[in-house]
XYZ file of C-alpha atoms in Angstrom:
335
model
C 9.883 8.413 33.186
C 12.474 9.545 30.690
C 12.214 8.573 27.072
C 14.352 5.645 26.024
C 15.710 4.632 22.650
C 15.644 1.101 21.284
C 18.961 -0.139 20.009
C 21.077 2.725 21.347
C 21.759 4.350 17.963
C 20.752 7.711 16.524
C 18.411 6.040 14.058
C 16.202 4.400 16.676
C 12.602 4.164 17.790
C 12.002 6.656 20.608
C 9.532 5.888 23.376
C 7.114 8.552 24.605
C 6.057 7.603 28.125
C 3.977 10.709 28.792
C 1.807 13.260 27.037
C 4.439 15.959 27.576
C 7.160 13.828 26.002
C 4.858 13.054 23.074
C 4.300 16.779 22.437
C 8.014 17.462 22.808
C 8.907 14.836 20.201
C 6.293 16.152 17.773
C 8.014 19.538 17.809
C 11.594 18.429 17.287
C 13.431 20.894 15.032
C 14.823 19.588 11.784
C 12.680 16.459 11.697
C 9.630 17.231 9.623
C 8.041 13.752 9.584
C 7.093 11.971 12.805
C 5.644 8.437 12.770
C 3.921 7.304 15.972
C 3.145 3.660 16.756
C 0.324 3.291 19.316
C 1.041 -0.161 20.719
C 0.433 -2.557 23.603
C 2.976 -5.006 25.075
C 0.372 -7.799 25.211
C -0.269 -7.736 21.432
C 2.154 -9.914 19.397
C 1.451 -7.951 16.205
C 2.625 -4.786 17.974
C 5.928 -6.417 18.919
C 6.363 -7.398 15.284
C 5.594 -3.875 14.065
C 8.081 -2.406 16.558
C 10.734 -4.442 14.726
C 9.489 -3.074 11.408
C 9.714 0.457 12.828
C 13.300 -0.198 13.946
C 14.255 -1.255 10.408
C 12.533 1.775 8.913
C 14.386 4.015 11.362
C 17.686 2.735 9.946
C 16.550 3.497 6.389
C 15.123 6.949 7.209
C 17.443 8.653 9.727
C 15.784 12.054 9.178
C 12.382 10.730 10.275
C 11.391 10.531 13.946
C 9.931 7.114 14.810
C 8.090 7.043 18.113
C 6.235 4.343 20.022
C 3.597 5.164 22.605
C 1.898 2.575 24.804
C -1.755 3.320 24.109
C -3.144 2.275 27.490
C -0.335 3.918 29.464
C -0.907 7.379 27.956
C -4.716 7.391 27.578
C -5.059 11.171 27.132
C -3.115 11.004 23.854
C -4.886 7.838 22.677
C -8.304 9.381 23.330
C -7.389 12.649 21.623
C -6.512 10.817 18.409
C -9.351 8.252 18.685
C -7.104 5.201 19.011
C -9.486 2.268 19.430
C -7.205 -0.637 18.507
C -3.532 -1.523 18.311
C -1.366 -1.331 16.367
C -2.296 2.086 14.954
C 0.139 4.466 13.265
C -0.217 8.239 12.976
C 1.888 10.462 10.726
C 2.660 14.064 11.687
C 4.272 17.061 10.007
C 4.703 20.376 11.798
C 2.751 18.861 14.731
C -0.267 18.283 12.437
C -1.664 14.795 11.746
C -1.478 14.106 8.002
C -2.184 10.378 7.741
C -3.195 7.262 9.630
C -2.789 3.497 9.293
C -4.783 0.977 11.338
C -3.478 -2.564 11.727
C -0.253 -4.532 11.309
C 0.369 -3.850 7.622
C 4.157 -3.679 7.220
C 4.172 -3.075 3.421
C 1.615 -0.281 3.707
C 3.530 1.298 6.607
C 6.725 1.179 4.553
C 4.957 2.731 1.565
C 3.497 5.574 3.621
C 6.825 6.338 5.325
C 8.624 6.425 1.978
C 6.023 8.711 0.424
C 5.766 11.158 3.320
C 9.514 11.165 3.935
C 10.335 12.026 0.327
C 7.883 14.917 0.395
C 9.052 16.124 3.830
C 11.523 18.612 2.401
C 8.751 20.785 0.947
C 8.997 24.073 2.886
C 6.045 25.542 4.729
C 4.032 27.735 2.411
C 4.640 25.568 -0.683
C 1.031 24.402 -0.740
C 0.675 24.896 -4.484
C 3.540 22.489 -5.134
C 2.106 19.958 -2.673
C -1.309 20.147 -4.370
C 0.297 19.688 -7.757
C 2.179 16.600 -6.518
C -1.040 15.147 -5.104
C -2.921 15.804 -8.339
C -0.221 14.002 -10.302
C -0.518 11.052 -7.927
C -4.322 11.026 -8.148
C -4.173 11.077 -11.946
C -1.839 8.071 -11.880
C -4.155 6.208 -9.506
C -7.344 6.747 -11.505
C -5.484 5.597 -14.625
C -3.870 2.599 -12.916
C -6.389 0.266 -14.595
C -9.085 0.651 -17.279
C -11.737 0.371 -14.557
C -10.786 1.788 -11.133
C -12.947 1.735 -8.015
C -12.098 3.920 -5.020
C -13.884 2.349 -2.082
C -13.878 1.766 1.652
C -12.044 -1.503 2.144
C -11.277 -4.053 -0.560
C -13.508 -6.082 -2.907
C -12.948 -9.053 -0.604
C -13.694 -7.048 2.582
C -15.812 -3.984 1.820
C -16.086 -1.751 4.887
C -19.347 0.041 4.095
C -22.690 -0.956 2.565
C -22.355 1.312 -0.481
C -18.934 -0.104 -1.369
C -20.235 -3.648 -0.892
C -23.183 -2.990 -3.214
C -21.105 -1.498 -6.010
C -18.652 -4.430 -5.851
C -21.575 -6.860 -6.088
C -22.902 -5.070 -9.192
C -19.508 -5.045 -10.923
C -18.939 -8.715 -10.103
C -22.436 -9.641 -11.294
C -21.657 -8.119 -14.680
C -18.245 -9.843 -14.744
C -16.488 -6.487 -15.001
C -12.838 -6.760 -14.060
C -11.682 -3.772 -12.054
C -8.902 -2.673 -9.775
C -9.599 -0.939 -6.486
C -8.028 1.462 -4.015
C -8.871 1.408 -0.309
C -9.355 5.058 0.684
C -9.013 4.080 4.365
C -5.356 3.262 3.628
C -4.470 6.814 2.595
C -6.079 9.893 4.137
C -4.391 12.219 1.645
C -5.972 10.396 -1.306
C -9.288 10.105 0.521
C -9.609 13.864 0.980
C -7.793 14.936 -2.182
C -9.855 12.852 -4.611
C -13.094 14.440 -3.387
C -11.745 17.836 -4.454
C -10.050 16.539 -7.619
C -13.225 14.892 -8.897
C -15.728 17.368 -7.371
C -17.497 14.309 -5.961
C -17.882 14.416 -2.170
C -18.630 10.777 -1.336
C -17.375 7.218 -1.804
C -17.338 4.824 -3.594
C -16.207 6.452 -6.868
C -15.924 4.517 -10.133
C -13.606 5.616 -12.961
C -13.416 4.331 -16.537
C -10.358 5.146 -18.664
C -9.445 7.909 -16.209
C -12.889 9.527 -16.301
C -15.307 9.635 -13.350
C -18.460 7.590 -13.889
C -19.941 8.358 -10.464
C -20.985 6.649 -7.265
C -23.375 3.840 -6.369
C -26.555 5.614 -7.514
C -25.114 6.348 -10.966
C -23.874 2.766 -11.340
C -27.335 1.483 -10.358
C -28.923 3.721 -13.018
C -26.469 2.509 -15.649
C -27.211 -1.088 -14.689
C -30.957 -0.515 -14.935
C -30.641 1.113 -18.384
C -28.287 -1.575 -19.701
C -25.503 0.958 -20.290
C -23.131 -0.436 -17.678
C -22.035 -3.309 -19.918
C -21.203 -0.937 -22.782
C -19.308 1.571 -20.616
C -17.206 -0.903 -18.635
C -15.165 -3.329 -20.742
C -15.724 -7.005 -20.168
C -12.181 -7.820 -19.257
C -10.699 -11.287 -19.397
C -11.325 -13.743 -16.641
C -8.783 -13.302 -13.873
C -7.035 -16.556 -14.769
C -6.589 -15.392 -18.371
C -5.279 -12.054 -17.154
C -2.773 -13.736 -14.837
C -1.550 -15.940 -17.700
C -1.027 -12.844 -19.813
C 0.894 -11.093 -17.029
C 3.273 -13.962 -16.245
C 3.978 -14.337 -19.984
C 4.407 -10.634 -20.791
C 8.188 -11.133 -20.813
C 10.621 -14.034 -20.645
C 11.365 -13.159 -17.006
C 8.697 -11.508 -14.852
C 8.969 -10.606 -11.163
C 5.828 -9.947 -9.112
C 6.977 -7.786 -6.211
C 6.102 -4.989 -3.810
C 7.197 -1.873 -5.674
C 9.242 -1.810 -8.878
C 12.843 -1.983 -10.123
C 13.489 1.585 -9.079
C 11.757 1.534 -5.675
C 11.350 -1.808 -3.902
C 8.807 -1.512 -1.078
C 9.824 -4.413 1.141
C 13.124 -5.973 2.162
C 12.510 -9.279 0.336
C 11.703 -7.489 -2.931
C 14.787 -5.292 -2.546
C 17.031 -8.337 -2.066
C 15.679 -10.220 -5.083
C 16.048 -7.117 -7.288
C 19.713 -6.832 -6.293
C 20.327 -10.487 -7.161
C 18.569 -10.229 -10.548
C 20.378 -7.003 -11.429
C 23.713 -8.698 -10.813
C 22.907 -11.384 -13.421
C 22.539 -8.824 -16.223
C 19.421 -10.634 -17.507
C 16.514 -8.442 -18.686
C 13.307 -8.797 -16.698
C 9.955 -7.077 -16.183
C 8.269 -6.331 -12.853
C 4.670 -6.037 -11.671
C 3.813 -4.073 -8.516
C 1.270 -6.156 -6.609
C 0.552 -3.225 -4.270
C -1.123 -1.458 -7.201
C -3.602 -4.267 -7.959
C -5.318 -6.121 -5.130
C -7.039 -8.542 -7.519
C -3.739 -9.713 -8.990
C -2.105 -9.738 -5.551
C -4.681 -12.163 -4.127
C -5.405 -14.088 -7.329
C -1.807 -14.960 -8.162
C -1.271 -16.530 -4.742
C -4.057 -19.027 -5.538
C -3.104 -19.425 -9.194
C 0.525 -20.272 -8.380
C -0.213 -21.989 -5.062
C 2.523 -19.768 -3.593
C 1.342 -17.670 -0.623
C 4.003 -14.948 -0.453
C 5.792 -12.321 -2.523
C 8.041 -11.755 -4.392
C 7.359 -14.431 -7.048
C 9.656 -14.978 -10.032
C 8.450 -16.473 -13.349
C 10.538 -17.603 -16.317
C 8.740 -18.322 -19.603
C 5.420 -18.500 -17.778
C 6.624 -20.987 -15.145
C 7.019 -20.212 -11.440
C 10.613 -20.400 -10.228
C 9.817 -19.387 -6.643
C 10.472 -16.664 -4.115
C 13.524 -15.063 -2.564
C 14.840 -18.194 -0.788
C 14.809 -20.265 -3.992
C 16.402 -17.467 -6.026
C 19.109 -17.116 -3.350
C 19.748 -20.860 -3.459
C 19.979 -20.900 -7.268
C 22.338 -17.923 -7.163
C 24.604 -19.537 -4.565
C 24.697 -22.767 -6.623
C 25.614 -20.868 -9.781
C 22.427 -22.030 -11.531
C 20.451 -18.767 -11.581
C 21.703 -17.337 -14.894
C 20.919 -20.523 -16.820
C 17.468 -20.743 -15.165
C 16.677 -17.121 -16.102
C 17.728 -17.841 -19.701
C 15.400 -20.847 -19.793
C 18.237 -23.314 -20.220
C 17.171 -25.555 -17.322
């Protein structure tokens, strides 16, 4: 069966209905990044992610977006160990460079943006690629005073060692941010080399490696853990500080320069048109804030806009205020 394109435009999601077509699409000249969605027509989340892929294809015309029905082309699914749908694989020069399991639209968008922007690096420029990765790793380990690189999240640890280290940190009321190494294969492999530490979890304080679970257990037993890791504020206190760090604060996916979801991009455009100064906080960089603020504000989605410490609302409310001509006065705290 010949490959078909959804939507009929050049920037479309291409379907690979056979192993041969899959290999052919991987080797397309001039398209260095290929994103493959392993899907099934019976899974609603896959249908949803196909729509996400179609939107991403419009934004990234130089990237090849492909969908492959996992059960219809089993030889490819088995080769790449596809055990559930949706699963996304990322390829450059026919080599798999990353993977994403599950229907995580923001994470898919983030990975496409990152790999697409680095896709112009010519073959043989490995030194430059390593340097870029090291810069990124340095930013990640300094993203919070206490950073834990783990399998899963603090709420859903995906290995026993990660679960134990989270329990120890929580027991000592140490506030920390975390990074799920399963969400980014490049970070997962690169950090082992960067830190000369071959296993996970890895705990960092002020940008310096403390160690893994065994080291943290030793520090706990000796009483040193409490002196090394700062006793940060309670989460509620931290959230209050964040929403009051400026007169207008937007909690979003991404930042002013690079919005990482369509809703965040729209609200940024509206705020920029008002000329009012505002600060942003990237919830993708801090899982604790991302989950905690939803409960604190009793508002389940992002973006969230705050003025003088009070929740205004999300994109729909901001749109409504803008259309009614009330947004500028709200942002200035006049209402």
